CSV table of C-alpha atoms and ligand atoms in Angstrom, one decimal:
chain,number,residue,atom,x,y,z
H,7,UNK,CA,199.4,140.3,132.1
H,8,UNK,CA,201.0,137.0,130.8
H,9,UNK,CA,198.1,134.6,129.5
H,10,UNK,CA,198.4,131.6,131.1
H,11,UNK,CA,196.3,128.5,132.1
H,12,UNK,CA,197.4,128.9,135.4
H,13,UNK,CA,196.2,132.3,136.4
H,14,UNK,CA,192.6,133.3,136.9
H,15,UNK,CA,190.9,136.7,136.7
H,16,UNK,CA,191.1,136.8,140.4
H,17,UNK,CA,195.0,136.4,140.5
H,18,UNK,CA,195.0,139.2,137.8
H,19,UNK,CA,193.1,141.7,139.6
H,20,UNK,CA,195.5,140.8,142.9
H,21,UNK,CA,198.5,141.8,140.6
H,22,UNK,CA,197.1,144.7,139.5
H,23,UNK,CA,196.3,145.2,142.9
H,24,UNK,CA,199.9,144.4,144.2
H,25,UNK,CA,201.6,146.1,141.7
H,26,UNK,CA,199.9,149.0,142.3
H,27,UNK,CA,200.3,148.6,146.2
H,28,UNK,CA,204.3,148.0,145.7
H,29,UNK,CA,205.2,151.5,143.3
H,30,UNK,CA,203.2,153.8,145.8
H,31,UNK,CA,204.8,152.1,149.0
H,32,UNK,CA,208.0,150.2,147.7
H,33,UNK,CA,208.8,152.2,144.9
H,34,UNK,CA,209.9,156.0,145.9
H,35,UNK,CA,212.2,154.6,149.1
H,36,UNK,CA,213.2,151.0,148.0
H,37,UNK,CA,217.0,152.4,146.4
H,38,UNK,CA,217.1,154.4,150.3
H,39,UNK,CA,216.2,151.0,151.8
H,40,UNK,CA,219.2,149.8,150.0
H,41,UNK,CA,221.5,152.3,151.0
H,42,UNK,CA,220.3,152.5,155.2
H,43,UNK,CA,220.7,148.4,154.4
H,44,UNK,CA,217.1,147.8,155.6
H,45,UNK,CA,213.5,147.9,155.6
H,46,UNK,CA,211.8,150.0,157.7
H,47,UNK,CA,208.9,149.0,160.4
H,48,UNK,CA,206.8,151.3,158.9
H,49,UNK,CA,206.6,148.9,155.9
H,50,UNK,CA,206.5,145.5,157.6
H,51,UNK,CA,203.3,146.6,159.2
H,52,UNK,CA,201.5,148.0,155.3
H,53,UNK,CA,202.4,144.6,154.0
H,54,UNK,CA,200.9,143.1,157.1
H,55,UNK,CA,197.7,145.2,156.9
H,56,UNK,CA,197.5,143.8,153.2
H,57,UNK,CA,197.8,140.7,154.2
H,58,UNK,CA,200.9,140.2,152.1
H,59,UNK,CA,202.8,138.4,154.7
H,60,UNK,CA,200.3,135.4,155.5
H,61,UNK,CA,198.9,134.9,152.0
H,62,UNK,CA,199.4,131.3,152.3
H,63,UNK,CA,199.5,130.4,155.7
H,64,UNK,CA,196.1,129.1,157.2
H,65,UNK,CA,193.4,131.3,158.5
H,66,UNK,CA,193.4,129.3,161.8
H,67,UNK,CA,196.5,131.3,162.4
H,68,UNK,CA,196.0,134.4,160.9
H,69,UNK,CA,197.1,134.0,157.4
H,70,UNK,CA,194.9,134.3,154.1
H,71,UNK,CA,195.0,130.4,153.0
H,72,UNK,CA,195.2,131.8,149.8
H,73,UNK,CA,196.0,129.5,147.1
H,74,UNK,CA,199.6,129.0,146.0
H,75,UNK,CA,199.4,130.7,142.8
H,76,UNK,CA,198.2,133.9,144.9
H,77,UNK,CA,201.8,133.7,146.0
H,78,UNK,CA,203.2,133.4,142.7
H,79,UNK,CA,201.5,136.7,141.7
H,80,UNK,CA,202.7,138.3,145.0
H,81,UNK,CA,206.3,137.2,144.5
H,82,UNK,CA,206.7,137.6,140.7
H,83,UNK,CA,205.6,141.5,141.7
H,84,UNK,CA,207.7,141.5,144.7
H,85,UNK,CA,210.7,140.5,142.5
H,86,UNK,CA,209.6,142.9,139.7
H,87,UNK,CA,210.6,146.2,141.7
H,88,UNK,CA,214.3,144.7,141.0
H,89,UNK,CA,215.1,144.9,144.5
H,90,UNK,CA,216.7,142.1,145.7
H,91,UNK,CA,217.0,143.0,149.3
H,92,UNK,CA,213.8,143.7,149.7
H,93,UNK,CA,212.4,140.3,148.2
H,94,UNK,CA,215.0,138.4,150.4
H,95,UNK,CA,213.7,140.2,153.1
H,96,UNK,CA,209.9,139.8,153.0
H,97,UNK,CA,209.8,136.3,151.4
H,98,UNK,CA,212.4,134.9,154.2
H,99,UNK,CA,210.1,136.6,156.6
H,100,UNK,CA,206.6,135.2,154.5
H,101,UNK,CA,207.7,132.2,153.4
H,102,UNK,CA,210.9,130.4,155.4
H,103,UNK,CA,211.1,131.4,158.8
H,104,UNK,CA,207.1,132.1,159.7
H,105,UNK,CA,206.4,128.5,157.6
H,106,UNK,CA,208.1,126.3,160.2
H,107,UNK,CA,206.0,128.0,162.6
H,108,UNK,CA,202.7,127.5,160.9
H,109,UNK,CA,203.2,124.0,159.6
H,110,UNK,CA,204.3,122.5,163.1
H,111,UNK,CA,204.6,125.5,165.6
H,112,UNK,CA,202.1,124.3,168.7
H,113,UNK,CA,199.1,126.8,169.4
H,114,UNK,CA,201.5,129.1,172.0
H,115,UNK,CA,204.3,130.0,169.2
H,116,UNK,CA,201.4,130.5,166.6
H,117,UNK,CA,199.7,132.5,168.6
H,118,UNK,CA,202.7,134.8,170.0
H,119,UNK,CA,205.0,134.8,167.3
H,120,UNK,CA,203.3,133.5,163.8
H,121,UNK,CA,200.2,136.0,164.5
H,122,UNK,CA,202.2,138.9,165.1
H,123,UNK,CA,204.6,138.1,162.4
H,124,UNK,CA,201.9,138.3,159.7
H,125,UNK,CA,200.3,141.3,160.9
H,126,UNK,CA,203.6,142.9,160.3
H,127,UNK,CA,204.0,143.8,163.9
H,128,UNK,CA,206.9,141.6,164.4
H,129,UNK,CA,209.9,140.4,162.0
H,130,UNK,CA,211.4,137.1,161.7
H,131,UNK,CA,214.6,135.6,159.9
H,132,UNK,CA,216.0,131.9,159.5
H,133,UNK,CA,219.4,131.2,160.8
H,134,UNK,CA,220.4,127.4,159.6
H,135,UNK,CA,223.7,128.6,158.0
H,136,UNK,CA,227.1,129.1,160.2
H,137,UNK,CA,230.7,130.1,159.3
H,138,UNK,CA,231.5,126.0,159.5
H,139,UNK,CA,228.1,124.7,157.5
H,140,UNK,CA,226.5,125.4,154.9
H,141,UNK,CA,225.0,123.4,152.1
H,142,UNK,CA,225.8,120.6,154.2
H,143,UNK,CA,223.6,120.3,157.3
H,144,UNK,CA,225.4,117.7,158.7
H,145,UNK,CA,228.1,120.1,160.1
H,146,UNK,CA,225.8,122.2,161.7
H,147,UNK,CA,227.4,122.6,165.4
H,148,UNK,CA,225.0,125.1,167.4
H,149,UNK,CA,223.4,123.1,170.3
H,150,UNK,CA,220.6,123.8,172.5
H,151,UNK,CA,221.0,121.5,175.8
H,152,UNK,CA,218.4,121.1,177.9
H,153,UNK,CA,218.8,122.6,181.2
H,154,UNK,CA,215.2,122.0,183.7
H,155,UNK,CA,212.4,124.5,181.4
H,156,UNK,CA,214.6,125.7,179.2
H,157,UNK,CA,217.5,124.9,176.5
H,158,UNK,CA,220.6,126.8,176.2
H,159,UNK,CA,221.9,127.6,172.8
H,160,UNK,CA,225.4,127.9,172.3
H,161,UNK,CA,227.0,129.0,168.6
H,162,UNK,CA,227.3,131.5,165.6
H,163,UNK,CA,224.8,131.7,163.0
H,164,UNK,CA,225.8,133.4,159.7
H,165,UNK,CA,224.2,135.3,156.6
H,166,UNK,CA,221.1,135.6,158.7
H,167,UNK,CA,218.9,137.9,156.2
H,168,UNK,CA,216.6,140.3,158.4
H,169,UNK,CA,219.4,139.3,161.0
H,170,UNK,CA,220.1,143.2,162.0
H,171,UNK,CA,216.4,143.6,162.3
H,172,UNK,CA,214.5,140.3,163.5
H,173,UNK,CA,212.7,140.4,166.5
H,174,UNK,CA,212.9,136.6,166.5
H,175,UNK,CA,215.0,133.9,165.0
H,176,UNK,CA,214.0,130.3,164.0
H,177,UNK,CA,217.2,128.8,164.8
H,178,UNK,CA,218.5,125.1,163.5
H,179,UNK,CA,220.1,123.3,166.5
H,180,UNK,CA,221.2,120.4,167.6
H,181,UNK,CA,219.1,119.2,170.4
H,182,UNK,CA,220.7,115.3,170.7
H,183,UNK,CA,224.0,113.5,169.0
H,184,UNK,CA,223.4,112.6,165.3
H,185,UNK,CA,221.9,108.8,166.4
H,186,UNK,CA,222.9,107.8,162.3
H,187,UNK,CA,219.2,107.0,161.7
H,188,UNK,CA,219.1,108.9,159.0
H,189,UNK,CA,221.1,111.1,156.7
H,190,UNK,CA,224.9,111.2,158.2
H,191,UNK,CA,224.6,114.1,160.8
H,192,UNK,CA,221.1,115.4,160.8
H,193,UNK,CA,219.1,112.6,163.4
H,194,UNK,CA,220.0,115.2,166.4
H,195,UNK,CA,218.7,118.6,164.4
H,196,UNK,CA,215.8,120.7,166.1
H,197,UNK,CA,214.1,123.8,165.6
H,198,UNK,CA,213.8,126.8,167.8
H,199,UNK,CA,212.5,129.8,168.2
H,200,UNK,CA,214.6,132.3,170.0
H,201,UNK,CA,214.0,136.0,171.0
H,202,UNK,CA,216.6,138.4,169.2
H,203,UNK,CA,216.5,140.7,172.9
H,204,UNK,CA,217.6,137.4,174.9
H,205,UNK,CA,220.4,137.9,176.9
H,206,UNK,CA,223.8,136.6,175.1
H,207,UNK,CA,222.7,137.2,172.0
H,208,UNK,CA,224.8,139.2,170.0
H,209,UNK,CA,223.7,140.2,166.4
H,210,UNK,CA,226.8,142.0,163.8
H,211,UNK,CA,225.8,143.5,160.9
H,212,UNK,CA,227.3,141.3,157.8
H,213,UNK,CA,227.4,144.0,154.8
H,214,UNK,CA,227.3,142.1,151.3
H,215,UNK,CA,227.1,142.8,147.8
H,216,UNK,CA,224.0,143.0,146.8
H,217,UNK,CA,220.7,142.1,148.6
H,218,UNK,CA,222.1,145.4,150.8
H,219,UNK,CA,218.1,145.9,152.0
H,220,UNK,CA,217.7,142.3,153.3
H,221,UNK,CA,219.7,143.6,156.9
H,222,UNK,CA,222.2,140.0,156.5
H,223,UNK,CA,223.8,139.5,159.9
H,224,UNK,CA,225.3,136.9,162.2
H,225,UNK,CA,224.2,135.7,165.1
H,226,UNK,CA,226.2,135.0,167.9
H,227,UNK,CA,224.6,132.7,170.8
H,228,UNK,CA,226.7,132.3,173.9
H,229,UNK,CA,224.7,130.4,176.8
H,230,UNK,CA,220.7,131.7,175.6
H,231,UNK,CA,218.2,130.3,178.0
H,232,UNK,CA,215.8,129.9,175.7
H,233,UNK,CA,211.9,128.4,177.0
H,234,UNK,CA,211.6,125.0,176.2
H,235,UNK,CA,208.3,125.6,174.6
H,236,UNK,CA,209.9,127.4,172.4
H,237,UNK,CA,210.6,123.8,170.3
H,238,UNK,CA,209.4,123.6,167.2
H,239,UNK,CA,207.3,120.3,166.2
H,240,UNK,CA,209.3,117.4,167.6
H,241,UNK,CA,213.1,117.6,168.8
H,242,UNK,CA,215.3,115.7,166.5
H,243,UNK,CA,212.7,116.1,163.3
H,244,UNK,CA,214.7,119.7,162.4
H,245,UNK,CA,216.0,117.9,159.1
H,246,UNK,CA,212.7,116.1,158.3
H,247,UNK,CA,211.0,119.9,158.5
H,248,UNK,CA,213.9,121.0,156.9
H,249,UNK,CA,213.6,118.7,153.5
H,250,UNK,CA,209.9,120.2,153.2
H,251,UNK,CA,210.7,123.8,153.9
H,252,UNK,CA,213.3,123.7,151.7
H,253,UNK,CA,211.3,122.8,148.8
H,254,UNK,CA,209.1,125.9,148.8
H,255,UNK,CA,212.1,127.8,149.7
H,256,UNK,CA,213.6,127.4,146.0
H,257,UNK,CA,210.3,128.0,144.6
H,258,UNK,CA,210.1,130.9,146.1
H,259,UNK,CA,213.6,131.5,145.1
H,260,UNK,CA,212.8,130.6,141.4
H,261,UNK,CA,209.5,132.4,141.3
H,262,UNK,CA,211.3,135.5,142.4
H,263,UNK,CA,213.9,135.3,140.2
H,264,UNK,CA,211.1,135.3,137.7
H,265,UNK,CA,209.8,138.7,138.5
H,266,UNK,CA,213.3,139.9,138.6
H,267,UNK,CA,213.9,139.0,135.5
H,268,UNK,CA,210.7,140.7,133.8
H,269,UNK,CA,211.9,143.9,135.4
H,270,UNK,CA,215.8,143.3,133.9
H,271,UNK,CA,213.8,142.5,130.4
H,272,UNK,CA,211.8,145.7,130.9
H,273,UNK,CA,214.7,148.0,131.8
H,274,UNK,CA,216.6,146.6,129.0
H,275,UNK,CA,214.2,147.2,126.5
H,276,UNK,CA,213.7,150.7,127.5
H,277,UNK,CA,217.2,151.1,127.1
H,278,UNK,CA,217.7,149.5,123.9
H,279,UNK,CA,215.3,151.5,122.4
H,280,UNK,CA,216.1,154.9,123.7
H,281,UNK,CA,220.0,154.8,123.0
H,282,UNK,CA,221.1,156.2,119.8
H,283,UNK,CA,224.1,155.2,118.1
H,284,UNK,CA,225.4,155.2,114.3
H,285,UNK,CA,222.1,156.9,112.8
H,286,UNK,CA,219.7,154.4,114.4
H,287,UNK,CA,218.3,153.4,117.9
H,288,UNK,CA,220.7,150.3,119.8
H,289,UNK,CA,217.3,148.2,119.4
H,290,UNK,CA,217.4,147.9,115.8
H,291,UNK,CA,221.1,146.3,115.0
H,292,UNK,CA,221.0,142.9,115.0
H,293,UNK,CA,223.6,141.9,117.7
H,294,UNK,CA,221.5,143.5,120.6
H,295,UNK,CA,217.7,142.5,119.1
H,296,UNK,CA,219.3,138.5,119.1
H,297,UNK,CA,220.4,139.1,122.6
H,298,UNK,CA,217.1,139.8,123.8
H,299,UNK,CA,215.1,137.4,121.6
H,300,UNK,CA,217.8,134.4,123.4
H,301,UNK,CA,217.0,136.0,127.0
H,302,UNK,CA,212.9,136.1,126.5
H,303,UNK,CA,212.7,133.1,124.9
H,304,UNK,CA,214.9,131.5,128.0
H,305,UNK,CA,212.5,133.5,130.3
H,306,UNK,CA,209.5,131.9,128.1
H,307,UNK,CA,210.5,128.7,128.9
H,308,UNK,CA,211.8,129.7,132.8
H,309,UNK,CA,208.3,130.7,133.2
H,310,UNK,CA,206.7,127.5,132.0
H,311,UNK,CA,208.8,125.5,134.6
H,312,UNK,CA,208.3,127.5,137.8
H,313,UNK,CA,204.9,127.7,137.3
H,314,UNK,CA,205.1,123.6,136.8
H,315,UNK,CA,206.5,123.5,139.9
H,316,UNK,CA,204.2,125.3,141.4
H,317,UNK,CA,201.5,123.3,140.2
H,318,UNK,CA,203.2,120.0,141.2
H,319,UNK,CA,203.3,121.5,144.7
H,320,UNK,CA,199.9,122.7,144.9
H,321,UNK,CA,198.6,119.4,144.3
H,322,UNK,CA,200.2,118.0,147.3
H,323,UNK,CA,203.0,117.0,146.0
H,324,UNK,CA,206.6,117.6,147.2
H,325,UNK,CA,208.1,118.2,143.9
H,326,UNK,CA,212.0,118.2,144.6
H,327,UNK,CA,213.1,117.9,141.2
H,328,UNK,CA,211.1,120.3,139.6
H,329,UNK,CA,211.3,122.7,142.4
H,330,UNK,CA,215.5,122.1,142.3
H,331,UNK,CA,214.8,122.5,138.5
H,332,UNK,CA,213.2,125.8,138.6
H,333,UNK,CA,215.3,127.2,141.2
H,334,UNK,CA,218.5,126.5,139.4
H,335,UNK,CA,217.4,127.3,136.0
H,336,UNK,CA,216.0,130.7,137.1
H,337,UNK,CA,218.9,132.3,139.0
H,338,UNK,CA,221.1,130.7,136.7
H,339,UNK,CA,219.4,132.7,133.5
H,340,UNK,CA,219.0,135.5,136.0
H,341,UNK,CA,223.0,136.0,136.2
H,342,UNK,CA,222.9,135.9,132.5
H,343,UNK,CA,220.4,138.1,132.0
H,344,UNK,CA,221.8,140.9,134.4
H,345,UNK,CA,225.1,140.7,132.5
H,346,UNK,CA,224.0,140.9,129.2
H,347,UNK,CA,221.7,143.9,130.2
H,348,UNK,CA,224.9,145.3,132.0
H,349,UNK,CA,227.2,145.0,128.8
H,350,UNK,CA,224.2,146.2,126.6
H,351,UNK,CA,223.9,149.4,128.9
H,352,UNK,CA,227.4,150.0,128.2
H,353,UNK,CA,229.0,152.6,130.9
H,354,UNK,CA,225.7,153.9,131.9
H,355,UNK,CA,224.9,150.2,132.9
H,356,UNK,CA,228.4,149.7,134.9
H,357,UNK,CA,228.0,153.3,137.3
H,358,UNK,CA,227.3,151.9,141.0
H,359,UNK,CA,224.2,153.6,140.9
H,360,UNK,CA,222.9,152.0,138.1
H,361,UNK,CA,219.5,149.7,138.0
H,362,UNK,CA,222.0,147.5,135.7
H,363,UNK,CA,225.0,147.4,138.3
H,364,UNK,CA,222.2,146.6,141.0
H,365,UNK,CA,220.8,143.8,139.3
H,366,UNK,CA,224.0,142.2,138.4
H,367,UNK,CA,224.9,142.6,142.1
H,368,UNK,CA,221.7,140.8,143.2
H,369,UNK,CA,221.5,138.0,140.8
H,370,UNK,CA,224.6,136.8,142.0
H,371,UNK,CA,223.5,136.2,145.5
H,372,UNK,CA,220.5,133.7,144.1
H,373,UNK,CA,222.6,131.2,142.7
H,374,UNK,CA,224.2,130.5,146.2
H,375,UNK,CA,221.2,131.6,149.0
H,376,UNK,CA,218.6,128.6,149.3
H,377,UNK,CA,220.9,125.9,148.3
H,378,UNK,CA,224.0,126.7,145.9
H,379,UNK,CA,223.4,125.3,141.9
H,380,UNK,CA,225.9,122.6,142.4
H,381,UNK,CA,223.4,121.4,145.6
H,382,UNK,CA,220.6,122.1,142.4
H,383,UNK,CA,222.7,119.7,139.9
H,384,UNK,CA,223.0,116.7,142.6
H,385,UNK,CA,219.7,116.0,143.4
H,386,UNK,CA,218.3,116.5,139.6
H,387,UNK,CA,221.4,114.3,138.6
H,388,UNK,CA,220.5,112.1,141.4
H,389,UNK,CA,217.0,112.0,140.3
H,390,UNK,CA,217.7,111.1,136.6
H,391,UNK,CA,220.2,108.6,136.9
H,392,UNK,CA,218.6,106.5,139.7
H,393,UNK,CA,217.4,103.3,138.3
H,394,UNK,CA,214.8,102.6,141.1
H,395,UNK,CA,212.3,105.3,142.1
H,396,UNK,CA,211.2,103.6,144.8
H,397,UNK,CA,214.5,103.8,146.7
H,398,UNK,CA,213.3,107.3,148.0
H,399,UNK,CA,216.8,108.6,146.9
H,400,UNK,CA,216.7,111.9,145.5
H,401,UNK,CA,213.4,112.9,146.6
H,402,UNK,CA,214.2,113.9,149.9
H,403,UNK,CA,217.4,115.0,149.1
H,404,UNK,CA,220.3,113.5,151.4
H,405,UNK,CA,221.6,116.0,153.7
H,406,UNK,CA,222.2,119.1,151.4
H,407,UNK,CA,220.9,122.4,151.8
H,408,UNK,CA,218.5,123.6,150.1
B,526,LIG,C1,222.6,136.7,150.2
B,526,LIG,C2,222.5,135.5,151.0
B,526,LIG,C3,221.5,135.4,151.9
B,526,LIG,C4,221.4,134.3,152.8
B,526,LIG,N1,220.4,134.2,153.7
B,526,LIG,C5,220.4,133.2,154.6
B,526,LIG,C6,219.4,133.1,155.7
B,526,LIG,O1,218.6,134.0,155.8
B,526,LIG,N2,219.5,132.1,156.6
B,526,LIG,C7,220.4,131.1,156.4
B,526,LIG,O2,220.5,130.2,157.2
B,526,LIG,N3,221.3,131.1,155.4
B,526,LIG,C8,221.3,132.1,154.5
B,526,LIG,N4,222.2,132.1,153.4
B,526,LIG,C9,223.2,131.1,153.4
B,526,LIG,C10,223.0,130.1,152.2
B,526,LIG,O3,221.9,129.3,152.5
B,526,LIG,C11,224.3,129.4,152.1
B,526,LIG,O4,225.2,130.3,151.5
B,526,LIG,C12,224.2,128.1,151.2
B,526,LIG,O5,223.5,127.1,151.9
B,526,LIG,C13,225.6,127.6,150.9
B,526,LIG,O6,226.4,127.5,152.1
B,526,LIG,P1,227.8,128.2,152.2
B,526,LIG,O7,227.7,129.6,151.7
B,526,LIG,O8,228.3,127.9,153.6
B,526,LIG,O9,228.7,127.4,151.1
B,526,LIG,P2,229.4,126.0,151.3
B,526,LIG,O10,228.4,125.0,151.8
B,526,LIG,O11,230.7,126.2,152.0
B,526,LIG,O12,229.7,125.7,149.8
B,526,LIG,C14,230.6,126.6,149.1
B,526,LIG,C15,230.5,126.3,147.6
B,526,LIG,O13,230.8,125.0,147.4
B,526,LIG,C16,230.1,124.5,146.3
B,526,LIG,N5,229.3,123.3,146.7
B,526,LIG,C17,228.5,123.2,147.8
B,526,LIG,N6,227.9,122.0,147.8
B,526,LIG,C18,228.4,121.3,146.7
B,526,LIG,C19,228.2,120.0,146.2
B,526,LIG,N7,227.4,119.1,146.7
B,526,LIG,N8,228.8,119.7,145.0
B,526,LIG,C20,229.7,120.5,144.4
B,526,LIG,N9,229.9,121.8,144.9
B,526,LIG,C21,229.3,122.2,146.0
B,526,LIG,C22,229.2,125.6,145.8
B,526,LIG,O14,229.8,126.3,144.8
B,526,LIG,C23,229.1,126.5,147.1
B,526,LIG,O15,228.7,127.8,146.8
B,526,LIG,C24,222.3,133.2,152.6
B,526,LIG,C25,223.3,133.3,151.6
B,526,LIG,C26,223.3,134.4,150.8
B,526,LIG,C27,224.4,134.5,149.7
């Protein structure tokens, strides 16, 4: 257990807990997972039971209102099996798409899609990305028109994670022209939820290279009649909800990327001191020892600013700097990391079944999913260089994607 100011005896017994929950029931079938390309019901449902999926979510809707650094734990331990799939998977589920719904979702969509979603009964993905838009939400092109009770969605969602298996989508859409109130082309965004068995929708497998577990897809929607009621929080206030989302979005991201990194440490490690070559064990030449003592220190100081982050944010804050911060300085060490563990495995590290070549393959994804680094670099630079902090610029964020 890492001593730290920010952890209590409670959150350390709930890791022991979790880490013992995640190698009996993760463990054995994760690399399977990986290989079928996702997870299975069976295992939606045992996280739900533990209450894994709502842990901080409020109890009014089901969820365990557990405090954020409960979460850390959970996610630190989720990334440490050193699947990435599978932590894309749950945390989208946990802590992207089943977070709109909780923090403006009206009683109905709580109660018949939140509720079931953290019970592990049902699972949900995030489609905001399309084959046109990306980090910049101001070409996102789907619509949802209004049409008497209902609005019909018409466009292509891409690199939907839990797309192949979601048994609903909260879908970005525009619900009105951009009226340039706010950030160039994001005044008209919504939210909605939309059922993955609705007629014209059309869901493609989208196989990638690493994060093989999280079942990425696109989504095609060609004239859905979706319930109006269905409307997340206020039409047109998609991008406001967005800009708050995203922030726990690349905590998560970094805190993830965390746990992913211990693991890549661990394995290293192990490696280093098992390998023998030219009389003595690879851990005790110089070349390899430096390596690590670069990467831990790096992870050291990684640690310190997530969990900074996190405390900014559980204060009430909205901590985009720091969160931006923490999210690009984690995956960004986590690429590093997974190469250098790669090149010190030597060929054993580069076979395709390798825990090395896995890791390398899922760092890379992190760097890019929830927002890419360059997104990262503009709102810290943004941030640092303005002259007026009350402007508002850089806090919020413009209109890139986190
Ligand atoms: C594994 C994976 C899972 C994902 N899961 C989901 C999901 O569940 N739901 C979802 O909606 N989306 C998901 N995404 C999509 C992700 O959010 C987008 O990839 C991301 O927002 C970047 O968009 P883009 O890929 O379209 O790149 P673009 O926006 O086209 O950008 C391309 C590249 O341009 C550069 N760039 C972008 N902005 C700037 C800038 N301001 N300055 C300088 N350079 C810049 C970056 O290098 C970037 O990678 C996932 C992506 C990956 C890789």
């Amino acid at each position: 257990m890492v001593r730290s100011p920010y952890f209590t005896p409670d959150h350390a017994a709930f890791r022991e807990r979790t880490r013992e929950f995640l190698t009996a029931e993760v463990m054995p079938s994760a690399a399977a997972w990986e290989r079928e390309g996702g997870l299975p019901r069976s295992l939606w449902k045992s996280f739900g039971e533990q209450g894994y999926l709502g842990l901080l979510h409020p109890r009014s809707a089901g969820g365990g209102e557990r405090d954020l650094f409960t979460s850390v734990v959970f996610l630190e331990e989720l990334g440490r099996t050193g699947f990435g799939g599978l932590r894309a998977a749950v945390s989208v589920h946990a802590y992207m798409a089943t977070h709109y719904l909780a923090a403006a979702g009206t009683p109905g969509l709580r109660r018949d899609y939140l509720g079931p979603a953290l019970r592990g009964e049902s699972v949900a993905a995030l489609a905001i990305t399309e084959p046109g838009a990306g980090a910049d939400l101001s070409g996102l092109t789907t619509t949802a028109e209004r049409d008497g009770d209902c609005f019909v969605v018409r466009g292509v969602k891409t690199m939907v994670s839990n797309g192949t298996v979601a048994d609903f989508h909260v879908v970005a859409v525009r619900t009105s022209p951009d009226t340039g109130s706010g950030p160039h082309g994001t005044t008209g965004l919504s939210l909605l939820v939309v059922d993955s068995d609705l007629p014209g929708v059309t869901t493609t497998p989208t196989p990638t290279l690493g994060w093989c577990a999280a079942g990425t897809a696109t989504v095609a929607y060609e004239d859905v009649h979706v319930p109006a009621d269905r409307l997340i929080g206020r039409a047109s206030s998609g991008f406001y909800y967005l800009m708050r989302g995203l922030q726990l979005e690349r905590l998560v991201a970094a805190t993830l990327a965390l746990g992913g990194m211990e693991r890549c440490l661990d394995d290293t490690r192990h490696y280093l001191t098992e390998r023998r070559l030219f009389g003595s064990t690879l851990s005790e030449l110089q070349a390899p020892a430096h390596r690590i003592a670069d990467l831990a220190t790096e992870l050291a100081a990684a640690r310190q600013l997530v969990h900074h982050a996190a405390w900014l944010y559980e204060q009430g804050e909205l901590p985009t700097t720091e969160c931006s911060m923490a999210k690009l300085y984690t995956t960004e060490l986590a690429c590093r990391m997974a190469d250098a563990s790669l090149q010190l495995q030597g060929a054993h590290g580069y076979l395709d079944s390798s825990g090395a070549a896995r890791t390398y393959r899922d760092a890379r994804a992190a760097t890019i999913a929830a927002g890419p680094s360059e997104v990262m670099r503009d709102l810290i630079g943004h941030a640092v260089l303005r002259t007026r902090p009350s402007s508002g610029a850089g806090r919020t964020g413009g209109q890139e994607r986190a």
